[in-house]
PDB file of C-alpha atoms in Angstrom:
ATOM      1  CA  MET P   2      73.012  76.244   6.547  1.00 48.00           C
ATOM      2  CA  GLN P   3      70.231  78.777   6.147  1.00 55.00           C
ATOM      3  CA  TRP P   4      67.928  76.579   4.061  1.00 52.00           C
ATOM      4  CA  LEU P   5      64.899  78.830   4.294  1.00 51.00           C
ATOM      5  CA  ALA P   6      66.730  81.685   2.570  1.00 47.00           C
ATOM      6  CA  LEU P   7      67.114  79.526  -0.534  1.00 50.00           C
ATOM      7  CA  LEU P   8      63.360  79.488  -1.026  1.00 48.00           C
ATOM      8  CA  PHE P   9      63.290  83.219  -1.745  1.00 41.00           C
ATOM      9  CA  LEU P  10      65.864  83.240  -4.524  1.00 43.00           C
ATOM     10  CA  PRO P  11      64.516  84.065  -8.021  1.00 40.00           C
ATOM     11  CA  CYS P  12      65.022  80.467  -9.160  1.00 42.00           C
ATOM     12  CA  ALA P  13      62.475  79.365  -6.538  1.00 46.00           C
ATOM     13  CA  HIS P  14      59.742  80.565  -8.915  1.00 49.00           C
ATOM     14  CA  ALA P  15      60.839  78.183 -11.691  1.00 60.00           C
ATOM     15  CA  LEU P  16      59.017  74.912 -12.214  1.00 80.00           C
ATOM     16  CA  ILE P  17      60.332  72.189  -9.947  1.00 88.00           C
ATOM     17  CA  LEU P  18      59.068  69.052 -11.711  1.00 92.00           C
ATOM     18  CA  SER P  19      60.392  67.950 -15.080  1.00 90.00           C
ATOM     19  CA  ASP P  20      58.168  68.034 -18.134  1.00 88.00           C
ATOM     20  CA  GLY P  21      55.561  65.301 -18.316  1.00 91.00           C
ATOM     21  CA  ALA P  22      55.192  64.693 -14.575  1.00 94.00           C
ATOM     22  CA  ALA P  23      51.458  65.394 -14.520  1.00 93.00           C
ATOM     23  CA  HIS P  24      50.884  63.370 -17.705  1.00 93.00           C
ATOM     24  CA  THR P  25      52.716  60.416 -16.149  1.00 92.00           C
ATOM     25  CA  LEU P  26      50.543  60.545 -13.020  1.00 90.00           C
ATOM     26  CA  LYS P  27      47.376  60.860 -15.086  1.00 88.00           C
ATOM     27  CA  ALA P  28      48.358  57.623 -16.838  1.00 86.00           C
ATOM     28  CA  GLY P  29      48.608  55.904 -13.437  1.00 84.00           C
ATOM     29  CA  LEU P  30      52.394  55.588 -13.716  1.00 87.00           C
ATOM     30  CA  VAL P  31      55.123  56.560 -11.269  1.00 90.00           C
ATOM     31  CA  HIS P  32      57.201  59.726 -11.732  1.00 93.00           C
ATOM     32  CA  ARG P  33      60.684  60.155 -10.276  1.00 94.00           C
ATOM     33  CA  GLU P  34      62.749  63.320  -9.827  1.00 95.00           C
ATOM     34  CA  LEU P  35      66.437  62.586  -9.243  1.00 94.00           C
ATOM     35  CA  ASN P  36      68.395  65.011  -7.003  1.00 93.00           C
ATOM     36  CA  PHE P  37      65.196  66.657  -5.786  1.00 94.00           C
ATOM     37  CA  ALA P  38      66.911  67.285  -2.443  1.00 93.00           C
ATOM     38  CA  PRO P  39      70.618  68.221  -2.748  1.00 94.00           C
ATOM     39  CA  PRO P  40      73.153  66.096  -0.823  1.00 94.00           C
ATOM     40  CA  ARG P  41      73.794  68.721   1.886  1.00 94.00           C
ATOM     41  CA  LEU P  42      70.072  69.055   2.577  1.00 94.00           C
ATOM     42  CA  VAL P  43      69.706  65.254   2.721  1.00 93.00           C
ATOM     43  CA  GLU P  44      72.580  65.141   5.200  1.00 93.00           C
ATOM     44  CA  ASP P  45      70.867  67.698   7.446  1.00 94.00           C
ATOM     45  CA  LEU P  46      67.543  65.866   7.145  1.00 94.00           C
ATOM     46  CA  ARG P  47      69.261  62.642   8.194  1.00 92.00           C
ATOM     47  CA  LEU P  48      70.565  64.468  11.262  1.00 93.00           C
ATOM     48  CA  ASP P  49      66.999  65.613  11.923  1.00 94.00           C
ATOM     49  CA  VAL P  50      65.743  62.027  11.690  1.00 93.00           C
ATOM     50  CA  ASP P  51      68.492  60.843  14.046  1.00 92.00           C
ATOM     51  CA  ALA P  52      67.655  63.605  16.552  1.00 94.00           C
ATOM     52  CA  LEU P  53      63.973  62.624  16.633  1.00 94.00           C
ATOM     53  CA  ALA P  54      64.929  58.962  17.004  1.00 93.00           C
ATOM     54  CA  ALA P  55      67.205  59.843  19.932  1.00 94.00           C
ATOM     55  CA  ARG P  56      64.165  61.407  21.639  1.00 95.00           C
ATOM     56  CA  ASP P  57      62.180  58.179  21.071  1.00 95.00           C
ATOM     57  CA  LEU P  58      59.716  60.009  18.825  1.00 94.00           C
ATOM     58  CA  PHE P  59      59.525  57.166  16.296  1.00 93.00           C
ATOM     59  CA  THR P  60      56.737  54.635  16.911  1.00 93.00           C
ATOM     60  CA  PRO P  61      55.712  51.445  15.068  1.00 92.00           C
ATOM     61  CA  ALA P  62      53.947  52.106  11.776  1.00 87.00           C
ATOM     62  CA  GLY P  63      51.264  49.476  11.461  1.00 67.00           C
ATOM     63  CA  SER P  64      48.472  49.042   8.946  1.00 60.00           C
ATOM     64  CA  GLY P  65      45.431  51.263   9.107  1.00 52.00           C
ATOM     65  CA  PRO P  66      44.315  54.696   7.917  1.00 48.00           C
ATOM     66  CA  ARG P  67      46.923  56.553   9.961  1.00 44.00           C
ATOM     67  CA  GLY P  68      49.505  53.862  10.668  1.00 43.00           C
ATOM     68  CA  SER P  69      48.326  53.230  14.205  1.00 43.00           C
ATOM     69  CA  GLY P  70      51.117  50.806  15.042  1.00 43.00           C
ATOM     70  CA  GLU P  71      48.932  47.707  15.221  1.00 47.00           C
ATOM     71  CA  SER P  72      51.039  44.736  14.095  1.00 50.00           C
ATOM     72  CA  ASN P  73      49.402  42.416  11.575  1.00 60.00           C
ATOM     73  CA  GLY P  74      52.351  41.384   9.395  1.00 80.00           C
ATOM     74  CA  MET P  75      51.584  44.042   6.808  1.00 86.00           C
ATOM     75  CA  ARG P  76      54.537  46.256   7.592  1.00 88.00           C
ATOM     76  CA  SER P  77      57.763  46.547   9.589  1.00 90.00           C
ATOM     77  CA  ALA P  78      58.800  50.180   9.991  1.00 90.00           C
ATOM     78  CA  THR P  79      58.632  53.134  12.376  1.00 91.00           C
ATOM     79  CA  PHE P  80      57.421  56.670  11.767  1.00 91.00           C
ATOM     80  CA  ALA P  81      57.510  60.115  13.378  1.00 92.00           C
ATOM     81  CA  ASP P  82      55.614  63.358  12.972  1.00 92.00           C
ATOM     82  CA  PRO P  83      58.214  66.015  12.075  1.00 93.00           C
ATOM     83  CA  ILE P  84      55.785  68.901  12.606  1.00 92.00           C
ATOM     84  CA  SER P  85      54.390  68.357  16.118  1.00 91.00           C
ATOM     85  CA  ARG P  86      57.735  68.275  17.932  1.00 91.00           C
ATOM     86  CA  ASP P  87      60.087  70.541  19.842  1.00 93.00           C
ATOM     87  CA  ARG P  88      61.510  72.705  17.070  1.00 93.00           C
ATOM     88  CA  ALA P  89      64.712  73.184  19.044  1.00 95.00           C
ATOM     89  CA  VAL P  90      65.448  69.494  18.431  1.00 94.00           C
ATOM     90  CA  GLY P  91      67.251  68.440  15.267  1.00 94.00           C
ATOM     91  CA  CYS P  92      67.384  70.495  12.044  1.00 94.00           C
ATOM     92  CA  TRP P  93      63.986  72.166  11.883  1.00 95.00           C
ATOM     93  CA  ASP P  94      65.018  74.597   9.121  1.00 94.00           C
ATOM     94  CA  ALA P  95      66.119  71.718   6.881  1.00 94.00           C
ATOM     95  CA  PHE P  96      62.769  69.985   7.328  1.00 94.00           C
ATOM     96  CA  VAL P  97      60.819  73.182   6.626  1.00 93.00           C
ATOM     97  CA  ALA P  98      62.884  73.818   3.478  1.00 93.00           C
ATOM     98  CA  LEU P  99      61.893  70.399   2.120  1.00 92.00           C
ATOM     99  CA  TRP P 100      58.311  70.798   3.327  1.00 91.00           C
ATOM    100  CA  MET P 101      57.936  74.105   1.484  1.00 90.00           C
ATOM    101  CA  ARG P 102      59.539  72.674  -1.648  1.00 91.00           C
ATOM    102  CA  LEU P 103      57.013  69.828  -1.558  1.00 91.00           C
ATOM    103  CA  ASP P 104      54.235  72.400  -1.293  1.00 91.00           C
ATOM    104  CA  MET P 105      55.521  73.988  -4.494  1.00 91.00           C
ATOM    105  CA  VAL P 106      55.234  70.535  -6.080  1.00 92.00           C
ATOM    106  CA  ARG P 107      51.650  70.347  -4.797  1.00 91.00           C
ATOM    107  CA  CYS P 108      50.824  73.636  -6.508  1.00 90.00           C
ATOM    108  CA  GLU P 109      52.349  72.448  -9.772  1.00 92.00           C
ATOM    109  CA  LEU P 110      50.441  69.175  -9.647  1.00 91.00           C
ATOM    110  CA  ALA P 111      47.158  70.893  -8.825  1.00 90.00           C
ATOM    111  CA  GLU P 112      47.457  72.836 -12.064  1.00 91.00           C
ATOM    112  CA  GLY P 113      48.867  69.999 -14.161  1.00 91.00           C
ATOM    113  CA  LEU P 114      46.378  67.380 -12.956  1.00 89.00           C
ATOM    114  CA  GLY P 115      43.394  69.702 -12.779  1.00 89.00           C
ATOM    115  CA  ARG P 116      42.776  68.638  -9.166  1.00 85.00           C
ATOM    116  CA  ASP P 117      41.883  70.909  -6.255  1.00 85.00           C
ATOM    117  CA  LEU P 118      44.662  69.630  -3.983  1.00 85.00           C
ATOM    118  CA  VAL P 119      44.145  70.775  -0.393  1.00 78.00           C
ATOM    119  CA  GLU P 120      46.870  72.756   1.372  1.00 81.00           C
ATOM    120  CA  GLU P 121      47.043  70.464   4.421  1.00 78.00           C
ATOM    121  CA  THR P 122      49.737  67.897   3.604  1.00 80.00           C
ATOM    122  CA  GLU P 123      49.952  64.587   5.456  1.00 82.00           C
ATOM    123  CA  ILE P 124      53.674  64.255   6.128  1.00 89.00           C
ATOM    124  CA  HIS P 125      56.025  62.164   8.282  1.00 89.00           C
ATOM    125  CA  TYR P 126      59.433  60.509   8.478  1.00 93.00           C
ATOM    126  CA  VAL P 127      59.601  56.729   8.017  1.00 92.00           C
ATOM    127  CA  ARG P 128      62.471  54.402   8.962  1.00 91.00           C
ATOM    128  CA  TYR P 129      62.790  50.851   7.654  1.00 89.00           C
ATOM    129  CA  PRO P 130      65.178  48.792   9.826  1.00 88.00           C
ATOM    130  CA  VAL P 131      67.017  45.603   8.906  1.00 87.00           C
ATOM    131  CA  ASP P 132      64.392  43.160   7.542  1.00 89.00           C
ATOM    132  CA  GLY P 133      61.867  46.022   7.344  1.00 89.00           C
ATOM    133  CA  PHE P 134      59.251  45.826   4.593  1.00 91.00           C
ATOM    134  CA  PHE P 135      55.794  46.959   3.485  1.00 90.00           C
ATOM    135  CA  GLN P 136      53.509  44.554   1.674  1.00 91.00           C
ATOM    136  CA  ARG P 137      51.394  45.553  -1.302  1.00 89.00           C
ATOM    137  CA  HIS P 138      48.875  48.217  -0.290  1.00 84.00           C
ATOM    138  CA  VAL P 139      46.934  51.207  -1.574  1.00 82.00           C
ATOM    139  CA  ASP P 140      47.537  54.637  -0.033  1.00 78.00           C
ATOM    140  CA  ASP P 141      43.985  55.805  -0.726  1.00 68.00           C
ATOM    141  CA  PHE P 142      42.095  56.932   2.379  1.00 56.00           C
ATOM    142  CA  GLU P 143      39.174  59.298   2.950  1.00 50.00           C
ATOM    143  CA  GLU P 144      39.506  61.887   5.730  1.00 50.00           C
ATOM    144  CA  THR P 145      36.144  62.673   7.296  1.00 46.00           C
ATOM    145  CA  GLU P 146      37.177  63.715  10.808  1.00 53.00           C
ATOM    146  CA  GLY P 147      37.565  67.254  12.106  1.00 51.00           C
ATOM    147  CA  GLU P 148      36.007  70.494  10.968  1.00 52.00           C
ATOM    148  CA  ARG P 149      37.413  70.542   7.419  1.00 47.00           C
ATOM    149  CA  PRO P 150      35.324  69.251   4.479  1.00 49.00           C
ATOM    150  CA  PRO P 151      35.893  65.547   3.667  1.00 48.00           C
ATOM    151  CA  SER P 152      38.915  64.861   1.482  1.00 50.00           C
ATOM    152  CA  ARG P 153      40.777  61.802   0.241  1.00 66.00           C
ATOM    153  CA  ARG P 154      44.397  61.093  -0.604  1.00 75.00           C
ATOM    154  CA  SER P 155      45.238  62.063  -4.158  1.00 81.00           C
ATOM    155  CA  VAL P 156      49.020  62.000  -4.757  1.00 87.00           C
ATOM    156  CA  SER P 157      51.694  60.184  -2.725  1.00 88.00           C
ATOM    157  CA  PHE P 158      55.201  61.656  -2.345  1.00 90.00           C
ATOM    158  CA  ILE P 159      58.346  59.816  -1.208  1.00 92.00           C
ATOM    159  CA  CYS P 160      61.654  61.644  -0.711  1.00 93.00           C
ATOM    160  CA  TYR P 161      64.514  59.257   0.018  1.00 93.00           C
ATOM    161  CA  LEU P 162      66.935  60.208   2.786  1.00 92.00           C
ATOM    162  CA  ASN P 163      69.063  57.060   2.882  1.00 89.00           C
ATOM    163  CA  GLU P 164      72.825  57.121   2.337  1.00 86.00           C
ATOM    164  CA  PRO P 165      74.089  57.407  -1.255  1.00 87.00           C
ATOM    165  CA  GLY P 166      75.253  54.288  -3.063  1.00 85.00           C
ATOM    166  CA  TRP P 167      72.218  52.111  -2.335  1.00 87.00           C
ATOM    167  CA  SER P 168      72.158  48.933  -4.461  1.00 87.00           C
ATOM    168  CA  ALA P 169      69.542  46.323  -5.341  1.00 88.00           C
ATOM    169  CA  ALA P 170      71.257  43.913  -2.925  1.00 88.00           C
ATOM    170  CA  ASP P 171      70.406  46.290  -0.048  1.00 89.00           C
ATOM    171  CA  GLY P 172      66.654  45.821  -0.605  1.00 89.00           C
ATOM    172  CA  GLY P 173      64.099  48.524   0.106  1.00 90.00           C
ATOM    173  CA  ALA P 174      62.987  48.901  -3.509  1.00 92.00           C
ATOM    174  CA  LEU P 175      59.621  50.553  -4.069  1.00 92.00           C
ATOM    175  CA  ARG P 176      57.444  48.466  -6.381  1.00 92.00           C
ATOM    176  CA  VAL P 177      54.578  50.358  -7.972  1.00 89.00           C
ATOM    177  CA  TYR P 178      51.837  48.334  -9.665  1.00 87.00           C
ATOM    178  CA  ALA P 179      50.663  50.728 -12.370  1.00 81.00           C
ATOM    179  CA  PRO P 180      47.396  49.697 -14.024  1.00 79.00           C
ATOM    180  CA  GLY P 181      47.931  47.919 -17.321  1.00 78.00           C
ATOM    181  CA  SER P 182      51.738  47.868 -16.966  1.00 79.00           C
ATOM    182  CA  ALA P 183      54.407  45.607 -15.532  1.00 82.00           C
ATOM    183  CA  PRO P 184      55.396  46.480 -11.940  1.00 85.00           C
ATOM    184  CA  ASP P 185      58.029  49.202 -11.745  1.00 80.00           C
ATOM    185  CA  ASP P 186      60.838  48.664  -9.195  1.00 88.00           C
ATOM    186  CA  LEU P 187      62.622  51.811  -7.992  1.00 91.00           C
ATOM    187  CA  LEU P 188      65.688  51.788  -5.761  1.00 91.00           C
ATOM    188  CA  PRO P 189      65.721  54.316  -2.910  1.00 91.00           C
ATOM    189  CA  GLU P 190      68.175  56.749  -4.488  1.00 92.00           C
ATOM    190  CA  SER P 191      69.308  59.344  -1.983  1.00 93.00           C
ATOM    191  CA  GLY P 192      67.660  62.742  -2.554  1.00 94.00           C
ATOM    192  CA  SER P 193      65.213  61.500  -5.172  1.00 94.00           C
ATOM    193  CA  LEU P 194      61.468  62.192  -5.115  1.00 94.00           C
ATOM    194  CA  VAL P 195      58.891  59.638  -6.253  1.00 93.00           C
ATOM    195  CA  LEU P 196      55.280  60.559  -7.047  1.00 92.00           C
ATOM    196  CA  PHE P 197      52.312  58.310  -7.817  1.00 89.00           C
ATOM    197  CA  ASP P 198      48.520  58.354  -7.682  1.00 85.00           C
ATOM    198  CA  SER P 199      47.369  57.370  -4.189  1.00 81.00           C
ATOM    199  CA  SER P 200      44.376  55.349  -5.363  1.00 78.00           C
ATOM    200  CA  ALA P 201      45.294  54.142  -8.868  1.00 77.00           C
ATOM    201  CA  SER P 202      48.709  52.633  -8.098  1.00 81.00           C
ATOM    202  CA  PRO P 203      49.202  49.992  -5.365  1.00 86.00           C
ATOM    203  CA  ALA P 204      52.751  49.852  -3.996  1.00 89.00           C
ATOM    204  CA  SER P 205      55.045  47.747  -1.819  1.00 91.00           C
ATOM    205  CA  VAL P 206      58.533  48.024  -0.275  1.00 92.00           C
ATOM    206  CA  SER P 207      60.879  45.029  -0.523  1.00 91.00           C
ATOM    207  CA  ARG P 208      62.610  43.685   2.579  1.00 92.00           C
ATOM    208  CA  ILE P 209      65.717  45.569   3.728  1.00 90.00           C
ATOM    209  CA  ALA P 210      68.835  43.386   3.543  1.00 84.00           C
ATOM    210  CA  SER P 211      70.195  41.984   6.797  1.00 68.00           C
ATOM    211  CA  ARG P 212      73.814  42.099   5.651  1.00 57.00           C
ATOM    212  CA  PRO P 213      75.985  45.108   6.571  1.00 49.00           C
ATOM    213  CA  ARG P 214      76.466  47.744   3.867  1.00 47.00           C
ATOM    214  CA  PRO P 215      80.041  48.774   3.021  1.00 45.00           C
ATOM    215  CA  ARG P 216      80.895  52.246   4.368  1.00 41.00           C
ATOM    216  CA  ALA P 217      77.519  52.495   6.133  1.00 41.00           C
ATOM    217  CA  ARG P 218      77.380  54.211   9.518  1.00 40.00           C
ATOM    218  CA  GLY P 219      75.826  51.449  11.587  1.00 39.00           C
ATOM    219  CA  PRO P 220      73.262  48.883  10.382  1.00 39.00           C
ATOM    220  CA  THR P 221      71.337  49.123   7.137  1.00 44.00           C
ATOM    221  CA  LEU P 222      68.526  51.631   7.526  1.00 57.00           C
ATOM    222  CA  ALA P 223      66.342  53.238   4.884  1.00 67.00           C
ATOM    223  CA  SER P 224      64.949  56.630   5.877  1.00 79.00           C
ATOM    224  CA  THR P 225      62.308  58.456   3.883  1.00 83.00           C
ATOM    225  CA  LEU P 226      60.022  61.423   4.156  1.00 81.00           C
ATOM    226  CA  ARG P 227      56.516  60.393   3.083  1.00 82.00           C
ATOM    227  CA  ALA P 228      53.827  62.881   2.203  1.00 75.00           C
ATOM    228  CA  ARG P 229      50.386  62.815   0.623  1.00 71.00           C
ATOM    229  CA  VAL P 230      48.138  65.564  -0.615  1.00 73.00           C
ATOM    230  CA  GLY P 231      44.391  65.135  -0.762  1.00 72.00           C
ATOM    231  CA  ALA P 232      41.549  66.445  -2.865  1.00 66.00           C
ATOM    232  CA  PRO P 233      37.965  67.187  -1.776  1.00 62.00           C
ATOM    233  CA  SER P 234      35.996  63.925  -1.809  1.00 52.00           C
ATOM    234  CA  SER P 235      33.479  65.359  -4.270  1.00 46.00           C
ATOM    235  CA  THR P 236      36.218  65.581  -6.909  1.00 41.00           C
ATOM    236  CA  ARG P 237      37.107  61.891  -6.733  1.00 38.00           C
ATOM    237  CA  SER P 238      35.180  58.829  -7.836  1.00 35.00           C
ATOM    238  CA  SER P 239      33.798  55.974  -5.727  1.00 31.00           C
ATOM    239  CA  ARG P 240      34.871  55.606  -2.108  1.00 29.00           C
ATOM    240  CA  ARG P 241      37.793  53.250  -1.496  1.00 30.00           C
ATOM    241  CA  THR P 242      39.367  52.098   1.752  1.00 29.00           C
ATOM    242  CA  ALA P 243      43.144  51.944   2.099  1.00 28.00           C
ATOM    243  CA  SER P 244      44.446  48.393   2.306  1.00 28.00           C
ATOM    244  CA  GLY P 245      47.619  49.601   3.997  1.00 30.00           C
ATOM    245  CA  PRO P 246      48.699  52.144   6.612  1.00 30.00           C
ATOM    246  CA  ALA P 247      50.034  55.622   6.188  1.00 37.00           C
ATOM    247  CA  SER P 248      53.351  54.834   4.607  1.00 38.00           C
TER     248      SER P 248
END
């Protein structure tokens, strides 16, 4: 499948997010786009994840600014960098197609939110195994290293790559604690995209069920692509330190 060619069709210039996405984020609430990634693309992305896992490129995702792998009971998951790898491995074109589509979302949000969202996107694959979880945390983190001006996380993206047919009994629900509202629990629906403010909305991931899933290929495993875009630090309010790792 030539995924990159799809990005240059006329429809690629249409708005990607549904109406009200920016307003929802401004209110500190979570926004979800169903079928953001079509089933065939999700299938190829799952093959990409499996290929990186077969090369032992997934490492423990612990708590800390960049998910250093240090175990402190905060999280049970693994993650991999899909960019800094041998591009002959897996389905590179499928990953780039999703990556570029997410960048279109970034451009839309920059305009809708009135934020100067930087072009460098923090992005990686995450796998939650049986009994995997992520306790309540805040994605907010300020980047001060390197030659670029300081920036901090602004919007968190999650694109779910798990198998279709996920149920509440399988676990893995994302709980977003929007300010002034009851927690919102979202099942990891295959191909969906979830967006929320990195600093205003704490989040957690419920424990993955240990029972086998009907029709599943192998043990229960939730795979996601996580991304965050940042804004220059001068455009955000007081400094905050992330209470959880890169998720």
